[in-house]
Coordinates of C-alpha atoms in Angstrom, one line a residue:
M265 CA -109.6 33.4 -61.1
K266 CA -106.3 31.7 -60.4
Q267 CA -106.5 28.4 -58.7
R268 CA -104.0 26.3 -56.8
T269 CA -103.8 22.7 -57.6
W270 CA -102.1 21.3 -54.5
P271 CA -101.8 22.9 -51.0
S272 CA -98.1 23.5 -51.2
K273 CA -96.0 26.7 -51.3
S274 CA -93.5 25.1 -53.6
D275 CA -94.2 25.0 -57.4
S276 CA -91.9 22.0 -57.8
P277 CA -93.5 18.5 -58.3
R278 CA -94.0 16.6 -55.0
F279 CA -94.7 13.3 -56.7
T280 CA -91.4 12.3 -58.5
A281 CA -91.7 9.1 -60.4
L282 CA -87.9 8.8 -60.4
S283 CA -88.2 7.7 -56.8
F284 CA -89.2 4.3 -58.2
I285 CA -85.7 3.9 -59.4
R286 CA -84.2 4.9 -56.1
K287 CA -85.7 2.1 -54.1
Q288 CA -105.0 17.6 -65.2
S289 CA -121.3 23.7 -79.1
R290 CA -123.4 26.4 -78.0
H291 CA -127.0 26.4 -79.3
Q292 CA -128.0 29.0 -81.8
Y293 CA -130.1 31.9 -80.6
H294 CA -132.2 34.4 -82.4
D295 CA -130.3 37.6 -83.4
S296 CA -132.7 40.1 -81.9
P297 CA -135.1 40.2 -79.0
E298 CA -138.0 41.1 -81.3
S299 CA -137.7 37.8 -83.2
E300 CA -137.3 35.5 -80.2
T301 CA -140.8 34.2 -80.3
S302 CA -140.9 33.6 -84.0
F303 CA -141.0 29.8 -83.5
L304 CA -144.2 30.0 -81.4
P305 CA -147.8 30.1 -82.7
N306 CA -149.3 33.6 -82.7
K307 CA -151.7 33.3 -79.9
P308 CA -153.3 36.1 -77.8
R309 CA -151.9 36.8 -74.4
D310 CA -153.8 35.1 -71.6
Q311 CA -154.8 37.9 -69.3
S312 CA -156.3 35.6 -66.8
F313 CA -153.0 34.2 -65.5
P314 CA -153.4 33.6 -61.8
S315 CA -151.6 35.6 -59.1
S316 CA -149.2 33.8 -56.8
S317 CA -151.9 33.4 -54.2
K318 CA -154.0 31.0 -56.2
K319 CA -153.6 27.2 -56.1
V320 CA -152.2 25.4 -59.1
L321 CA -155.2 23.0 -59.4
N322 CA -157.6 22.5 -62.3
K323 CA -161.4 21.9 -61.9
N324 CA -160.8 18.2 -61.3
N325 CA -158.5 19.1 -58.3
Q326 CA -155.4 17.9 -60.2
R327 CA -152.1 19.7 -60.6
D328 CA -152.2 22.0 -63.6
F329 CA -148.7 23.5 -64.2
S330 CA -150.0 25.9 -66.8
L331 CA -151.5 27.8 -63.8
L332 CA -148.1 28.4 -62.2
P333 CA -147.8 32.1 -61.3
Y334 CA -145.4 34.2 -63.5
D335 CA -143.0 34.9 -60.7
V336 CA -142.7 31.2 -59.7
L337 CA -142.2 30.1 -63.2
A338 CA -139.6 32.8 -63.8
K339 CA -137.6 31.6 -60.8
I340 CA -137.8 28.0 -61.9
A341 CA -136.6 28.8 -65.4
A342 CA -134.0 31.4 -64.4
N343 CA -131.1 29.1 -65.2
F344 CA -132.6 27.4 -68.3
T345 CA -130.6 27.4 -71.5
F346 CA -132.3 28.4 -74.7
P347 CA -133.4 24.8 -75.7
N348 CA -135.1 24.3 -72.4
L349 CA -136.7 27.7 -72.6
R350 CA -138.0 27.0 -76.0
A351 CA -139.5 23.7 -75.0
A352 CA -141.1 25.2 -71.9
S353 CA -142.5 28.1 -73.9
M354 CA -144.4 25.7 -76.2
V355 CA -146.3 24.1 -73.3
C356 CA -149.1 26.7 -73.3
T357 CA -149.8 30.4 -74.0
A358 CA -149.3 31.3 -70.3
W359 CA -145.9 29.8 -70.2
R360 CA -144.9 31.4 -73.5
D361 CA -145.8 34.8 -72.2
A362 CA -144.2 34.3 -68.8
L363 CA -140.9 33.2 -70.3
R364 CA -140.6 35.9 -72.9
P365 CA -138.1 38.0 -70.8
L366 CA -135.9 35.0 -70.4
R367 CA -135.9 34.2 -74.1
E368 CA -135.0 37.8 -74.7
A369 CA -132.2 37.4 -72.1
M370 CA -130.8 34.6 -74.3
V371 CA -130.3 37.0 -77.2
F372 CA -128.4 39.5 -75.0
L373 CA -126.4 36.6 -73.6
R374 CA -125.3 35.6 -77.1
W375 CA -124.4 39.1 -78.0
G376 CA -122.5 39.5 -74.8
K377 CA -120.3 36.5 -75.6
R378 CA -119.8 37.8 -79.1
F379 CA -118.5 41.1 -77.8
K380 CA -116.4 39.5 -75.1
H381 CA -114.6 37.0 -77.3
G382 CA -114.8 38.8 -80.6
R383 CA -117.0 36.2 -82.3
G384 CA -119.6 36.4 -85.1
G385 CA -117.8 39.2 -87.0
V386 CA -117.7 41.7 -84.1
K387 CA -114.5 43.1 -82.5
P388 CA -113.9 42.4 -78.8
N389 CA -115.5 45.1 -76.6
L390 CA -115.7 44.4 -72.9
S391 CA -117.9 47.4 -72.2
K392 CA -120.5 46.3 -74.8
A393 CA -120.2 42.7 -73.5
L394 CA -121.0 43.8 -70.0
D395 CA -123.9 45.9 -71.2
S396 CA -125.4 42.9 -73.0
F397 CA -124.9 40.6 -70.0
L398 CA -126.5 43.1 -67.7
K399 CA -129.6 43.4 -70.0
G400 CA -129.9 39.6 -69.9
A401 CA -129.4 39.6 -66.2
M402 CA -132.1 42.2 -65.6
R403 CA -134.5 39.9 -67.5
G404 CA -133.9 37.1 -65.0
S405 CA -131.3 34.8 -66.6
T406 CA -128.7 33.5 -64.1
L407 CA -126.5 32.6 -67.0
A408 CA -126.2 36.3 -67.9
M409 CA -125.8 37.2 -64.2
V410 CA -122.8 34.9 -63.9
D411 CA -121.2 36.3 -67.1
A412 CA -121.8 39.9 -65.8
G413 CA -120.2 38.9 -62.5
L414 CA -117.2 37.5 -64.3
V415 CA -116.7 40.6 -66.4
Y416 CA -116.9 42.8 -63.4
W417 CA -114.4 40.6 -61.6
E418 CA -112.0 40.7 -64.6
M419 CA -112.3 44.5 -64.6
G420 CA -111.2 44.6 -60.9
K421 CA -114.7 45.5 -59.7
K422 CA -115.0 42.7 -57.2
E423 CA -117.9 44.0 -55.2
E424 CA -120.1 44.3 -58.3
G425 CA -119.0 40.9 -59.4
I426 CA -120.0 39.4 -56.1
V427 CA -123.4 41.1 -56.3
W428 CA -124.3 39.3 -59.5
Y429 CA -122.8 36.0 -58.4
L430 CA -124.9 36.2 -55.3
R431 CA -128.1 36.9 -57.3
A432 CA -127.4 33.9 -59.5
A433 CA -126.5 31.7 -56.5
E434 CA -129.7 32.5 -54.7
L435 CA -131.7 31.4 -57.7
G436 CA -129.9 28.0 -57.6
D437 CA -127.3 28.5 -60.3
L438 CA -124.5 26.1 -59.6
V439 CA -121.8 28.0 -61.4
G440 CA -122.9 31.2 -59.6
Q441 CA -122.7 29.4 -56.3
C442 CA -119.2 28.0 -57.1
N443 CA -117.9 31.4 -58.4
L444 CA -119.4 33.1 -55.3
G445 CA -117.6 30.7 -53.0
I446 CA -114.3 31.2 -54.8
S447 CA -114.8 35.0 -54.8
Y448 CA -115.3 35.1 -51.0
L449 CA -112.0 33.3 -50.6
Q450 CA -110.2 35.8 -52.8
V451 CA -111.5 39.1 -51.5
D452 CA -109.6 41.0 -48.8
P453 CA -110.4 40.1 -46.1
P454 CA -111.8 36.7 -47.1
N455 CA -115.2 35.6 -46.0
N456 CA -114.4 32.0 -45.2
R457 CA -117.7 31.0 -43.7
E458 CA -119.7 32.2 -46.7
A459 CA -117.2 30.7 -49.1
V460 CA -117.5 27.2 -47.7
K461 CA -121.3 27.6 -47.4
W462 CA -121.7 28.3 -51.1
L463 CA -119.1 25.8 -52.3
H464 CA -120.8 23.1 -50.2
K465 CA -124.2 23.9 -51.8
A466 CA -122.8 23.6 -55.3
A467 CA -120.7 20.5 -54.4
I468 CA -123.5 18.5 -53.0
A469 CA -125.5 19.3 -56.1
G470 CA -122.7 17.7 -58.2
H471 CA -120.7 20.7 -59.5
V472 CA -117.2 19.3 -59.9
R473 CA -115.3 22.5 -59.7
A474 CA -117.0 23.3 -56.4
Q475 CA -116.2 19.8 -55.2
Y476 CA -112.6 20.4 -56.0
Q477 CA -112.4 23.8 -54.4
L478 CA -114.2 22.5 -51.2
A479 CA -111.6 19.6 -51.1
L480 CA -108.8 22.2 -51.3
C481 CA -110.3 24.1 -48.4
L482 CA -110.5 20.9 -46.3
H483 CA -107.0 19.8 -47.3
Q484 CA -105.3 23.1 -46.6
G485 CA -107.0 23.7 -43.3
R486 CA -106.8 27.5 -43.7
V487 CA -110.5 28.1 -44.3
V488 CA -112.0 25.4 -42.2
D489 CA -110.5 22.8 -39.9
K490 CA -108.2 20.4 -41.8
N491 CA -110.0 17.2 -42.6
L492 CA -108.0 14.9 -44.9
Q493 CA -110.7 12.2 -45.1
E494 CA -113.4 14.7 -46.2
A495 CA -110.9 16.3 -48.6
V496 CA -110.2 13.0 -50.2
R497 CA -113.9 12.3 -50.5
W498 CA -114.5 15.5 -52.4
Y499 CA -111.4 15.0 -54.5
L500 CA -112.7 11.6 -55.6
K501 CA -116.1 12.9 -56.4
A502 CA -114.6 15.7 -58.6
A503 CA -112.1 13.3 -60.2
E504 CA -114.8 10.8 -61.0
G505 CA -116.8 13.7 -62.5
G506 CA -113.9 14.3 -64.9
Y507 CA -112.1 17.2 -63.2
A508 CA -108.4 16.9 -64.2
R509 CA -107.0 18.9 -61.2
A510 CA -108.9 16.7 -58.8
M511 CA -107.4 13.6 -60.6
Y512 CA -103.9 15.0 -60.1
N513 CA -104.5 15.7 -56.4
I514 CA -106.1 12.4 -55.6
S515 CA -103.1 10.7 -57.2
L516 CA -100.9 12.6 -54.8
C517 CA -103.1 11.5 -51.9
Y518 CA -102.7 7.9 -52.9
C519 CA -99.0 8.3 -53.3
Y520 CA -98.4 9.8 -49.9
G521 CA -101.2 8.1 -48.1
E522 CA -102.9 11.4 -47.1
G523 CA -106.4 10.7 -46.0
L524 CA -106.4 7.2 -47.3
E525 CA -104.2 4.1 -47.6
K526 CA -101.2 4.3 -49.9
S527 CA -101.6 2.8 -53.3
H528 CA -99.0 3.3 -56.1
R529 CA -101.3 1.5 -58.5
L530 CA -104.2 3.9 -57.9
A531 CA -101.8 6.9 -57.8
R532 CA -100.5 6.0 -61.2
K533 CA -104.0 5.4 -62.6
W534 CA -105.3 8.8 -61.6
M535 CA -102.0 10.5 -62.6
K536 CA -102.3 9.0 -66.1
R537 CA -106.0 10.1 -66.3
A538 CA -105.0 13.7 -65.4
A539 CA -102.2 13.6 -67.9
D540 CA -104.4 12.4 -70.7
R541 CA -106.7 15.3 -70.0
G542 CA -104.0 17.9 -70.4
H543 CA -102.8 18.5 -66.9
S544 CA -99.2 19.5 -67.4
K545 CA -97.7 18.5 -64.0
A546 CA -99.4 15.1 -64.4
Q547 CA -97.9 14.7 -67.8
L548 CA -94.5 15.4 -66.3
E549 CA -95.0 13.0 -63.5
H550 CA -96.4 10.3 -65.7
G551 CA -93.6 10.8 -68.2
L552 CA -91.0 10.4 -65.4
H553 CA -92.7 7.2 -64.2
L554 CA -92.6 5.8 -67.7
F555 CA -88.9 6.7 -68.0
S556 CA -88.2 4.9 -64.7
E557 CA -89.7 1.8 -66.2
G558 CA -87.7 2.0 -69.4
Q559 CA -90.7 2.9 -71.6
M560 CA -88.7 5.5 -73.5
M561 CA -91.1 6.2 -76.4
K562 CA -94.1 6.8 -74.2
A563 CA -92.1 8.8 -71.7
M564 CA -90.8 11.0 -74.5
V565 CA -94.4 11.8 -75.6
Y566 CA -95.6 12.8 -72.2
L567 CA -92.5 14.8 -71.3
E568 CA -92.6 16.7 -74.6
L569 CA -96.3 17.5 -73.9
A570 CA -95.4 18.7 -70.4
H571 CA -92.5 20.8 -71.8
R572 CA -94.7 22.4 -74.4
A573 CA -97.2 23.3 -71.6
G574 CA -94.5 25.1 -69.7
E575 CA -93.0 22.4 -67.4
T576 CA -89.3 23.3 -67.9
S577 CA -88.1 20.5 -65.5
A578 CA -89.0 18.0 -68.2
V579 CA -86.2 19.2 -70.5
H580 CA -83.3 17.3 -68.9
V581 CA -84.9 13.9 -68.9
K582 CA -86.3 14.5 -72.3
N583 CA -82.9 15.2 -73.7
V584 CA -81.5 12.0 -72.0
I585 CA -84.2 10.0 -73.8
L586 CA -83.6 11.7 -77.2
Q587 CA -80.0 10.5 -77.0
Q588 CA -81.2 6.9 -76.6
L589 CA -83.9 6.8 -79.2
S590 CA -83.2 6.1 -82.9
S591 CA -84.1 8.8 -85.4
T592 CA -87.1 6.8 -86.5
S593 CA -88.4 6.5 -82.9
R594 CA -87.8 10.2 -82.3
D595 CA -89.8 11.1 -85.4
Q596 CA -92.6 8.8 -84.4
A597 CA -92.7 10.3 -80.9
M598 CA -92.9 13.8 -82.3
H599 CA -95.7 12.7 -84.7
L600 CA -97.7 11.4 -81.7
V601 CA -97.2 14.7 -79.9
A602 CA -98.2 16.7 -82.9
N603 CA -101.5 14.7 -83.3
W604 CA -102.2 14.4 -79.6
R605 CA -105.6 15.6 -78.3
A606 CA -106.6 15.9 -74.7
L607 CA -109.5 13.8 -73.5
P608 CA -112.6 15.7 -72.4
S609 CA -112.4 17.2 -68.9
S610 CA -115.0 18.9 -66.8
R611 CA -114.5 22.7 -66.3

C-alpha cells in the first residue's frame, strides 16, 4: 500500500539544508503437513482434554496450563511463529494435539511465500500462493490471514482483503491491526473511525508502522482533529523504534517547530539517522546540509545515494561538487557509495 511520508501535496523537499547558507532469516519449516509433528514423541492423543467450561486447576488447586481448553489455546497461539509453536507443542500431549492445526498452517504459510515470491525452486504463482495462505488461515494462523489479506488487496479485491485483516486483528495480530487500519483509510469511502481505532490498538502495543500512520493522521487532521503534539509523540515513538519514515518526519518537525520547540541540532540528528537507513529524501537533505558546511566528500556520498534512489534534484549540487573534488576524492566517494549498506530499519 502506498504511504505518504509528510502531509504535503508537494513532492519537493520542504527542509532545504541550503537555507543554512542563506542566513528514511525466516525459520525453516517442514515441507509437508504430514511431517510437521516429526520432532515430537509419538504419544497417544489425550481424549480427556477438558471442555472450555472446566477450570484450569489441578488437584492441589494450582494453575495447570496443560488443562487449557483447545479453543482457548488455539486463540492464544494464533499469531505464534513456528519456533514458538514448536516449543509450546513440546509442553505436553494435550498442547501437542491442540496446536497441530497451527503447525500445519506454518507449512502452508511457507509454501505460500514460495509461490508468491518464486522461492525454493518454484515459479511465482499468485493463485497458488493465495490458496496456500487460505489453507493456513483456515487452520487458525493470523500470519497466514495477513498474507491472504495482502494478496487479495494486491489483486484489487479489497473487501476480501479487509475480511482477513479483520480476522487477524481480532485475534490480536499487530500487523493485521495496522494493515486493517491503513485499509480503512484507503477504501472508498474511507472508514476513518475504524481506521484510527485499529491503528491506535497496534500503536499502543508497540507496532512502529502503526505508530507512524497514527501520527500522520493526527498531523494531517483529515481523519481526526489535527493534534501536532500527539502527532509528534507518535512520530518519536516510531522513530525511536527504528522506523525511517518517522525519523524523517520528526526531523522536519524539529526544523519547523511543529508540535515542539525548534532544534536544528535534533533536526539534523534525526535526518542523518533516516538517511543512514536508506530514506532517499533524508539522504538528499543531509547531503545538502553537508554541502552547506563545506564537507564535500561526505556530501557527495549522500547526494549520490539520493540520486540513485530517484531524487533527481540531487543532480545539480552533485555536479557542482564533482567539479571541486580531485579525481582521487571522486574515486573514493564512488567507492564509499558502492560499498554503502543501509542500517537496519523497522518495517
